[in-house]
C-alpha cells in the first residue's frame, strides 16, 4: 500500500508542478532526508546504464500517528512492503518489482554506527530494516541495510530510496477524497481493522489501508496474495490522481499528506529531486508501467517445518539481469526480445515448461536431494517425473536428453541457471522428457 502512496507522490509532483513550486518551502520542509552513502560502502553493483534509475520503495510498519488503530508499535520497525522501481534510460517504460516481505534471503553485514556492524545472516527480507534501524539507526540505518540486502540479492544498484509509513498512506487516500474499488465479495478481517461489503464502493484512508494490509481473511492468507491486492489498489490510486481533475486546494492537501510521512535519500535532494523524477515518469507513455512479483516458491519445499517464508526461483536471475541491462520484462518477469513489443517471452519458440517432464536422479551423498530438487522444478512450472538415485556418484550436475529433446533440455537449463556445457544427449528418451542428474557440485550450480 505504501508503494501506491510513494508512486502517487511522483504523479502529484507532475500534475501539480506549479502548485508544488508555489508551496515549495512548506512541502520541502515536510520531507525528511537521510544520508545512507557511507553505510552502503564501496562493494556495490555496477551503475545502471546512463539515464536508467532504480528506486527502492520502502513501506515501514511504523504505527506512529495511527492512534493504535493497527495494533501496538512493534519492538522494531520492519519493511512491511518493499519494491524496486526501475525506470528505463529512454523513459519509455518502467518495471515495479514487488519483493515479498517473507522472502528468505541473505542479509549482509550492516553498519550499526559507532564502529559496530551486524553479523551476516539468512532471514526474512523485511528484517533488514529492523537490523539497520537498531541501536538508534532509525530510518537512515533501516534504509541502508535494506538497500544493501536488495543489492546483494538482485545485483541491481539502488540509486534512490523513498520510505513512507502507515499514517502517510491513509492521509493521502483521504486527501484524494477516497479511492474507488470493486470487491467481488465481502471482506471482514479483524487483524486489518477491515469490514467491507461486496460491490463497488469508495474506500477512505482507513479502509484502503486495511484493504492493503488484509491477509488472513482473503485468498490463501499469504503475503503473495496480498501483494496482488496492493497492486490493484496502486492502479486505482494512480488512476484517481491522473484522471480526477483536482482543484488547487485538493492537490495541495494531497502533496502535503504525502510529504509529511516521506523520507528520501539526501542525494535525491527533497522536493526538487521528486519533481525531477516525476518529470521523468511523465515522459513515459500511458501503460508503460509493468508490475511484477519476483518469481518464488514456498520455502517449505526445502525446509518442511518452514510454512511462513518463500524462496526466489532461479527465474528471478533472468528478471534482475534484464533490468540490470535496462531491458524490459513481461508481467511474469520474463525478458522480452529487443524487437518484440508484445508481452511474450524472448524465447517464444521454446517448449512450454508444463509440457516438459523432468526426472531427477540423486548422484550425491545427500539423502533426499532428488526429491527436494524435483519440488523446485515443479514450482518452476515443469511436469514432475520420477525421482531416485543415480547409478553412481556424479561429480557434475548434468541434464540428459534424447533425440529431438535438446530444446526441452535447454529450457530446463535456462530455468535453473545452468549453462549449456551441462547438456548431454543420449538415446531412448522422448523429446519432451529430460533427466536432471544432481552432481556433487550442486551447491556451486545454485541447486
Coordinates of C-alpha atoms in Angstrom, one line a residue:
X1 CA 0.0 0.0 0.0
X2 CA 2.8 2.3 0.7
X3 CA 4.1 1.7 -2.8
X4 CA 0.9 3.3 -4.1
X5 CA 1.5 6.3 -1.9
X6 CA 5.1 6.7 -2.9
X7 CA 4.5 6.5 -6.7
X8 CA 1.5 8.8 -6.3
X9 CA 3.9 11.3 -4.8
X10 CA 5.6 11.4 -8.2
X11 CA 2.3 11.8 -10.0
X12 CA 1.3 14.6 -7.7
X13 CA 4.5 16.4 -8.4
X14 CA 3.9 16.2 -12.1
X15 CA 0.2 17.2 -12.0
X16 CA 0.7 20.0 -9.6
X17 CA 4.1 21.2 -10.6
X18 CA 3.2 24.9 -10.4
X19 CA 1.4 24.2 -7.1
X20 CA 4.4 22.4 -5.7
X21 CA 6.7 25.3 -6.6
X22 CA 4.2 27.8 -5.1
X23 CA 4.3 26.0 -1.7
X24 CA 7.9 24.8 -2.2
X25 CA 9.2 25.7 1.2
X26 CA 6.3 24.2 3.1
X27 CA 6.3 20.9 1.2
X28 CA 10.1 20.6 1.1
X29 CA 10.2 21.2 4.8
X30 CA 7.8 18.2 5.3
X31 CA 10.2 15.8 3.7
X32 CA 12.8 14.1 5.8
X33 CA 16.1 13.2 4.2
X34 CA 18.7 10.5 5.2
X35 CA 22.3 10.2 4.1
X36 CA 23.0 6.5 3.5
X37 CA 26.0 6.7 1.3
X38 CA 28.7 5.9 3.8
X39 CA 26.7 3.0 5.3
X40 CA 26.4 1.3 1.8
X41 CA 30.2 1.0 1.5
X42 CA 32.2 0.6 -1.8
X43 CA 31.4 -3.0 -2.6
X44 CA 28.2 -2.4 -4.6
X45 CA 26.8 -3.5 -8.0
X46 CA 27.8 -1.6 -11.1
X47 CA 26.0 1.7 -12.0
X48 CA 22.8 1.4 -14.1
X49 CA 23.1 2.5 -17.8
X50 CA 23.1 6.3 -18.1
X51 CA 19.6 7.6 -17.7
X52 CA 18.2 4.5 -16.1
X53 CA 17.2 4.7 -12.4
X54 CA 16.5 2.1 -9.7
X55 CA 14.5 3.3 -6.7
X56 CA 13.8 1.3 -3.6
X57 CA 10.3 1.9 -2.3
X58 CA 10.0 1.0 1.3
X59 CA 6.9 0.9 3.4
X60 CA 7.7 0.7 7.1
X61 CA 5.2 -0.8 9.6
X62 CA 5.6 2.1 12.0
X63 CA 2.3 2.7 13.9
X64 CA 3.2 6.4 14.6
X65 CA 0.3 8.7 14.1
X66 CA -2.3 5.9 13.8
X67 CA -3.7 6.2 17.4
X68 CA -3.3 2.4 17.9
X69 CA -5.8 1.6 15.1
X70 CA -3.4 -1.0 13.7
X71 CA -2.1 -2.6 16.8
X72 CA 0.7 -1.7 19.2
X73 CA 4.0 -0.5 18.0
X74 CA 6.4 -3.3 17.3
X75 CA 9.7 -3.6 19.1
X76 CA 11.5 -2.5 15.9
X77 CA 10.2 -1.4 12.6
X78 CA 10.3 -3.6 9.5
X79 CA 9.7 -3.0 5.8
X80 CA 6.0 -4.1 5.6
X81 CA 6.3 -3.8 1.9
X82 CA 9.3 -3.5 -0.4
X83 CA 9.6 -2.8 -4.1
X84 CA 12.3 -1.9 -6.7
X85 CA 11.1 0.6 -9.3
X86 CA 13.2 0.6 -12.5
X87 CA 12.8 3.5 -14.9
X88 CA 14.4 2.8 -18.3
X89 CA 17.1 5.1 -19.7
X90 CA 14.8 6.3 -22.6
X91 CA 11.9 6.9 -20.1
X92 CA 9.6 4.8 -22.3
X93 CA 8.9 2.1 -19.8
X94 CA 9.2 1.2 -16.1
X95 CA 9.0 -2.0 -14.1
X96 CA 7.9 -2.2 -10.5
X97 CA 9.1 -5.5 -8.8
X98 CA 7.5 -6.5 -5.6
X99 CA 9.8 -8.3 -3.2
X100 CA 7.6 -10.4 -0.8
X101 CA 8.4 -9.4 2.8
X102 CA 8.6 -13.1 3.7
X103 CA 11.4 -13.7 1.2
X104 CA 14.1 -15.8 2.8
X105 CA 17.4 -14.1 1.7
X106 CA 21.0 -13.3 2.7
X107 CA 21.1 -10.3 5.0
X108 CA 24.6 -8.8 4.7
X109 CA 26.6 -7.2 7.5
X110 CA 25.2 -3.7 8.1
X111 CA 26.5 -0.6 9.7
X112 CA 25.1 -0.1 13.2
X113 CA 27.0 3.1 14.0
X114 CA 29.8 3.7 16.5
X115 CA 32.1 1.4 14.5
X116 CA 29.8 -1.6 15.1
X117 CA 28.4 -3.9 12.4
X118 CA 25.8 -6.7 12.4
X119 CA 26.7 -10.2 11.5
X120 CA 25.6 -11.5 8.1
X121 CA 22.7 -13.9 8.3
X122 CA 19.8 -15.5 6.5
X123 CA 16.4 -14.2 7.3
X124 CA 13.2 -12.6 6.0
X125 CA 14.0 -9.6 3.8
X126 CA 11.8 -7.3 5.9
X127 CA 14.1 -7.8 8.9
X128 CA 16.9 -5.9 7.2
X129 CA 15.1 -2.6 8.0
X130 CA 15.0 -3.7 11.7
X131 CA 18.6 -4.7 11.7
X132 CA 19.8 -1.4 10.3
X133 CA 17.4 0.6 12.4
X134 CA 18.6 -0.9 15.7
X135 CA 20.9 0.9 18.1
X136 CA 19.3 4.2 17.1
X137 CA 19.9 3.9 13.4
X138 CA 16.3 4.9 12.6
X139 CA 15.1 5.4 9.0
X140 CA 18.6 6.0 7.6
X141 CA 20.0 2.8 9.1
X142 CA 17.0 0.8 8.2
X143 CA 17.0 2.0 4.6
X144 CA 20.8 1.5 4.3
X145 CA 20.6 -2.1 5.4
X146 CA 17.5 -2.8 3.2
X147 CA 19.3 -1.3 0.2
X148 CA 22.4 -3.4 0.9
X149 CA 20.2 -6.5 1.1
X150 CA 18.4 -5.7 -2.1
X151 CA 21.6 -5.0 -3.9
X152 CA 23.2 -8.3 -2.8
X153 CA 20.3 -10.5 -3.7
X154 CA 19.3 -8.8 -7.0
X155 CA 22.6 -7.4 -8.4
X156 CA 20.8 -4.1 -9.0
X157 CA 22.4 -0.9 -7.8
X158 CA 19.9 1.2 -6.0
X159 CA 20.1 4.9 -6.9
X160 CA 17.5 6.3 -4.6
X161 CA 15.0 5.3 -1.9
X162 CA 11.7 6.6 -0.7
X163 CA 10.1 5.4 2.6
X164 CA 6.6 6.1 3.9
X165 CA 4.6 4.8 6.9
X166 CA 1.1 3.8 7.8
X167 CA -0.3 7.2 8.6
X168 CA 1.1 8.8 5.4
X169 CA -0.7 6.4 3.1
X170 CA -4.0 6.7 4.9
X171 CA -3.8 10.5 4.9
X172 CA -3.1 10.5 1.1
X173 CA -6.2 8.5 0.4
X174 CA -8.3 10.9 2.5
X175 CA -6.7 13.9 0.7
X176 CA -7.8 12.3 -2.6
X177 CA -11.4 12.0 -1.4
X178 CA -11.1 8.2 -1.3
X179 CA -10.3 5.5 -3.8
X180 CA -12.9 3.6 -5.9
X181 CA -12.6 -0.2 -5.6
X182 CA -14.9 -3.0 -6.7
X183 CA -14.9 -6.1 -4.4
X184 CA -16.2 -9.4 -5.7
X185 CA -17.2 -10.5 -2.1
X186 CA -17.5 -9.0 1.3
X187 CA -14.3 -8.7 3.4
X188 CA -14.0 -9.0 7.2
X189 CA -10.5 -9.0 8.6
X190 CA -10.2 -8.0 12.3
X191 CA -6.4 -8.0 12.2
X192 CA -6.5 -5.4 9.4
X193 CA -9.4 -3.5 11.1
X194 CA -11.5 -4.0 8.0
X195 CA -15.1 -4.8 7.3
X196 CA -16.4 -4.1 3.8
X197 CA -19.5 -5.3 1.8
X198 CA -19.2 -6.7 -1.7
X199 CA -19.6 -4.4 -4.7
X200 CA -18.1 -1.1 -6.0
X201 CA -17.5 1.5 -3.3
X202 CA -15.2 4.3 -2.3
X203 CA -12.7 3.5 0.4
X204 CA -11.5 6.1 2.8
X205 CA -7.9 6.2 4.1
X206 CA -8.5 3.8 7.0
X207 CA -10.4 1.3 4.8
X208 CA -7.8 1.5 2.0
X209 CA -5.0 0.8 4.4
X210 CA -7.0 -2.1 5.9
X211 CA -7.6 -3.5 2.4
X212 CA -3.9 -3.3 1.5
X213 CA -3.0 -4.9 4.8
X214 CA -5.7 -7.6 4.8
X215 CA -4.2 -11.1 4.6
X216 CA -5.8 -13.8 6.7
X217 CA -9.4 -13.3 5.6
X218 CA -8.6 -13.2 1.9
X219 CA -7.4 -15.8 -0.6
X220 CA -4.8 -18.2 0.7
X221 CA -3.7 -15.9 3.6
X222 CA -0.3 -15.4 2.1
X223 CA 1.8 -12.3 1.6
X224 CA 1.9 -13.1 -2.1
X225 CA -1.9 -12.8 -2.4
X226 CA -1.8 -9.5 -0.5
X227 CA 0.8 -8.1 -3.0
X228 CA -1.6 -8.7 -5.8
X229 CA -4.3 -6.7 -3.9
X230 CA -1.8 -3.9 -3.2
X231 CA -1.0 -3.6 -6.9
X232 CA -4.8 -3.4 -7.6
X233 CA -5.1 -0.6 -5.1
X234 CA -2.0 1.1 -6.5
X235 CA -3.5 1.1 -10.0
X236 CA -6.8 2.5 -8.7
X237 CA -5.0 5.2 -6.7
X238 CA -2.9 6.3 -9.7
X239 CA -6.0 6.4 -11.9
X240 CA -7.6 8.6 -9.3
X241 CA -4.7 11.0 -9.3
X242 CA -4.3 11.0 -13.0
X243 CA -7.9 11.2 -14.1
X244 CA -9.6 13.3 -11.4
X245 CA -9.3 17.0 -12.0
X246 CA -8.2 18.1 -8.6
X247 CA -8.5 21.7 -7.7
X248 CA -5.5 23.5 -6.2
X249 CA -6.6 23.1 -2.6
X250 CA -7.1 19.3 -3.1
X251 CA -3.8 19.0 -4.9
X252 CA -2.1 20.8 -2.0
X253 CA -3.7 18.6 0.6
X254 CA -2.5 15.5 -1.3
X255 CA 1.0 16.8 -1.7
X256 CA 1.1 17.9 2.0
X257 CA -0.2 14.5 3.2
X258 CA 2.3 12.6 1.0
X259 CA 5.4 14.6 2.0
X260 CA 4.7 14.7 5.8
X261 CA 5.4 10.9 6.1
X262 CA 8.1 10.7 3.5
X263 CA 11.8 10.0 4.0
X264 CA 14.1 10.1 0.9
X265 CA 17.9 9.8 0.4
X266 CA 19.8 13.0 0.7
X267 CA 21.2 12.6 -2.9
X268 CA 17.7 12.9 -4.2
X269 CA 17.5 16.4 -2.6
X270 CA 14.0 16.6 -1.2
X271 CA 11.2 18.1 -3.3
X272 CA 13.4 19.2 -6.1
X273 CA 14.6 15.7 -6.7
X274 CA 11.0 14.3 -6.5
X275 CA 9.9 16.9 -9.1
X276 CA 12.8 15.7 -11.4
X277 CA 11.8 12.1 -11.0
X278 CA 8.2 13.0 -11.6
X279 CA 9.0 14.7 -14.9
X280 CA 11.0 11.6 -16.0
X281 CA 7.9 9.4 -15.3
X282 CA 5.7 11.9 -17.0
X283 CA 7.6 11.2 -20.3
X284 CA 6.7 7.6 -20.1
X285 CA 3.7 6.5 -22.4
X286 CA 0.5 5.5 -20.7
X287 CA 0.5 1.8 -19.9
X288 CA 4.3 1.8 -19.7
X289 CA 4.5 0.6 -16.1
X290 CA 4.6 -3.2 -15.6
X291 CA 4.0 -4.8 -12.2
X292 CA 6.0 -7.9 -11.4
X293 CA 6.3 -10.1 -8.3
X294 CA 9.7 -11.8 -8.0
X295 CA 9.2 -15.5 -9.0
X296 CA 9.2 -17.5 -5.8
X297 CA 8.2 -20.8 -4.2
X298 CA 7.3 -21.9 -0.6
X299 CA 10.4 -22.5 1.5
X300 CA 8.5 -25.4 2.9
X301 CA 9.7 -27.3 -0.2
X302 CA 13.2 -27.0 1.1
X303 CA 12.5 -26.9 4.9
X304 CA 9.3 -28.8 5.6
X305 CA 9.0 -27.0 9.0
X306 CA 9.0 -23.5 7.5
X307 CA 5.5 -22.8 6.4
X308 CA 5.9 -19.0 6.6
X309 CA 8.5 -17.9 4.1
X310 CA 9.3 -18.0 0.3
X311 CA 12.5 -18.5 -1.7
X312 CA 13.1 -16.8 -5.0
X313 CA 13.1 -19.1 -8.1
X314 CA 16.1 -19.3 -10.4
X315 CA 14.0 -17.5 -12.9
X316 CA 14.5 -14.3 -10.8
X317 CA 18.1 -14.2 -12.1
X318 CA 16.7 -13.5 -15.6
X319 CA 14.4 -10.8 -14.3
X320 CA 17.1 -8.9 -12.5
X321 CA 19.7 -9.4 -15.2
X322 CA 17.3 -7.9 -17.7
X323 CA 16.7 -4.9 -15.5
X324 CA 20.4 -4.5 -14.8
X325 CA 20.9 -4.4 -18.6
X326 CA 17.9 -1.9 -18.9
X327 CA 15.8 -4.4 -20.9
X328 CA 12.0 -4.8 -20.4
X329 CA 10.3 -7.8 -19.0
X330 CA 6.7 -9.1 -19.2
X331 CA 4.2 -9.4 -16.3
X332 CA 5.8 -12.7 -15.2
X333 CA 9.2 -11.2 -15.1
X334 CA 10.5 -12.9 -18.3
X335 CA 12.8 -10.8 -20.5
X336 CA 11.4 -9.5 -23.8
X337 CA 13.4 -9.7 -27.0
X338 CA 14.7 -6.3 -28.3
X339 CA 12.3 -6.4 -31.3
X340 CA 9.2 -7.7 -29.5
X341 CA 6.6 -5.2 -28.4
X342 CA 4.2 -7.9 -27.2
X343 CA 4.2 -9.4 -23.7
X344 CA 5.7 -12.7 -24.8
X345 CA 9.0 -14.1 -23.5
X346 CA 12.1 -13.6 -25.6
X347 CA 12.4 -17.3 -26.3
X348 CA 8.9 -17.6 -27.6
X349 CA 9.8 -20.7 -29.7
X350 CA 10.8 -22.7 -26.6
X351 CA 8.7 -25.5 -25.3
X352 CA 6.3 -24.6 -22.6
X353 CA 7.5 -25.7 -19.2
X354 CA 4.3 -27.5 -18.4
X355 CA 4.9 -29.8 -21.4
X356 CA 8.4 -30.9 -20.2
X357 CA 8.6 -33.9 -17.9
X358 CA 11.7 -33.9 -15.7
X359 CA 13.1 -36.9 -14.0
X360 CA 15.5 -36.1 -11.2
X361 CA 18.2 -38.5 -10.0
X362 CA 20.5 -38.0 -7.0
X363 CA 24.2 -38.5 -7.7
X364 CA 25.3 -37.1 -4.4
X365 CA 25.7 -38.4 -0.8
X366 CA 22.9 -36.1 0.4
X367 CA 19.8 -38.1 1.2
X368 CA 16.6 -36.7 -0.3
X369 CA 18.3 -34.3 -2.7
X370 CA 16.4 -35.6 -5.7
X371 CA 13.0 -35.1 -4.0
X372 CA 13.9 -31.6 -3.0
X373 CA 15.1 -30.5 -6.4
X374 CA 12.1 -32.2 -8.1
X375 CA 9.8 -30.0 -6.0
X376 CA 11.7 -26.9 -7.0
X377 CA 11.5 -27.9 -10.7
X378 CA 7.7 -28.4 -10.3
X379 CA 7.5 -25.0 -8.6
X380 CA 9.2 -23.6 -11.7
X381 CA 6.3 -24.9 -13.8
X382 CA 7.7 -28.2 -15.2
X383 CA 6.0 -31.6 -15.0
X384 CA 7.3 -33.8 -12.3
X385 CA 8.8 -37.2 -13.3
X386 CA 10.3 -39.9 -11.2
X387 CA 12.9 -39.4 -8.6
X388 CA 15.6 -41.8 -7.4
X389 CA 19.3 -42.4 -7.1
X390 CA 21.7 -42.3 -10.0
X391 CA 23.7 -45.4 -10.9
X392 CA 26.8 -43.9 -9.4
X393 CA 28.1 -40.8 -7.6
X394 CA 28.4 -38.0 -10.1
X395 CA 30.9 -35.1 -9.7
X396 CA 29.0 -32.7 -12.0
X397 CA 25.3 -31.8 -12.4
X398 CA 24.1 -32.6 -15.9
X399 CA 20.9 -32.7 -18.0
X400 CA 20.4 -35.7 -20.2
X401 CA 18.0 -35.7 -23.2
X402 CA 17.0 -38.0 -26.1
X403 CA 16.7 -37.5 -29.8
X404 CA 15.0 -34.2 -30.5
X405 CA 15.0 -33.2 -26.9
X406 CA 17.7 -30.5 -26.9
X407 CA 15.1 -27.7 -26.8
X408 CA 13.5 -29.2 -23.7
X409 CA 16.9 -29.6 -22.1
X410 CA 17.9 -26.0 -22.9
X411 CA 14.6 -24.8 -21.4
X412 CA 15.3 -26.6 -18.2
X413 CA 18.9 -25.4 -18.1
X414 CA 17.8 -21.8 -18.6
X415 CA 15.2 -22.1 -15.8
X416 CA 17.8 -23.5 -13.4
X417 CA 20.5 -21.0 -14.4
X418 CA 22.8 -23.8 -15.8
X419 CA 25.0 -23.3 -18.8
X420 CA 24.7 -25.5 -21.9
X421 CA 28.0 -27.3 -21.2
X422 CA 26.0 -29.4 -18.8
X423 CA 23.7 -30.9 -21.6
X424 CA 24.3 -34.5 -22.6
X425 CA 22.5 -36.3 -25.4
X426 CA 21.6 -39.9 -25.0
X427 CA 19.2 -42.3 -26.8
X428 CA 15.8 -43.5 -25.8
X429 CA 14.1 -40.6 -24.1
X430 CA 11.1 -38.7 -25.6
X431 CA 11.7 -35.2 -27.0
X432 CA 9.7 -33.7 -24.1
X433 CA 11.3 -35.6 -21.4
X434 CA 14.7 -34.9 -19.8
X435 CA 16.7 -36.2 -16.8
X436 CA 18.4 -34.0 -14.3
X437 CA 21.2 -35.7 -12.5
X438 CA 22.4 -33.9 -9.4
X439 CA 26.1 -34.0 -9.0
X440 CA 28.5 -33.2 -6.1
X441 CA 28.8 -29.6 -7.4
X442 CA 25.1 -28.9 -6.8
X443 CA 25.8 -26.1 -4.4
X444 CA 28.0 -24.1 -6.8
X445 CA 25.5 -24.8 -9.5
X446 CA 22.9 -23.0 -7.5
X447 CA 20.7 -26.0 -6.7

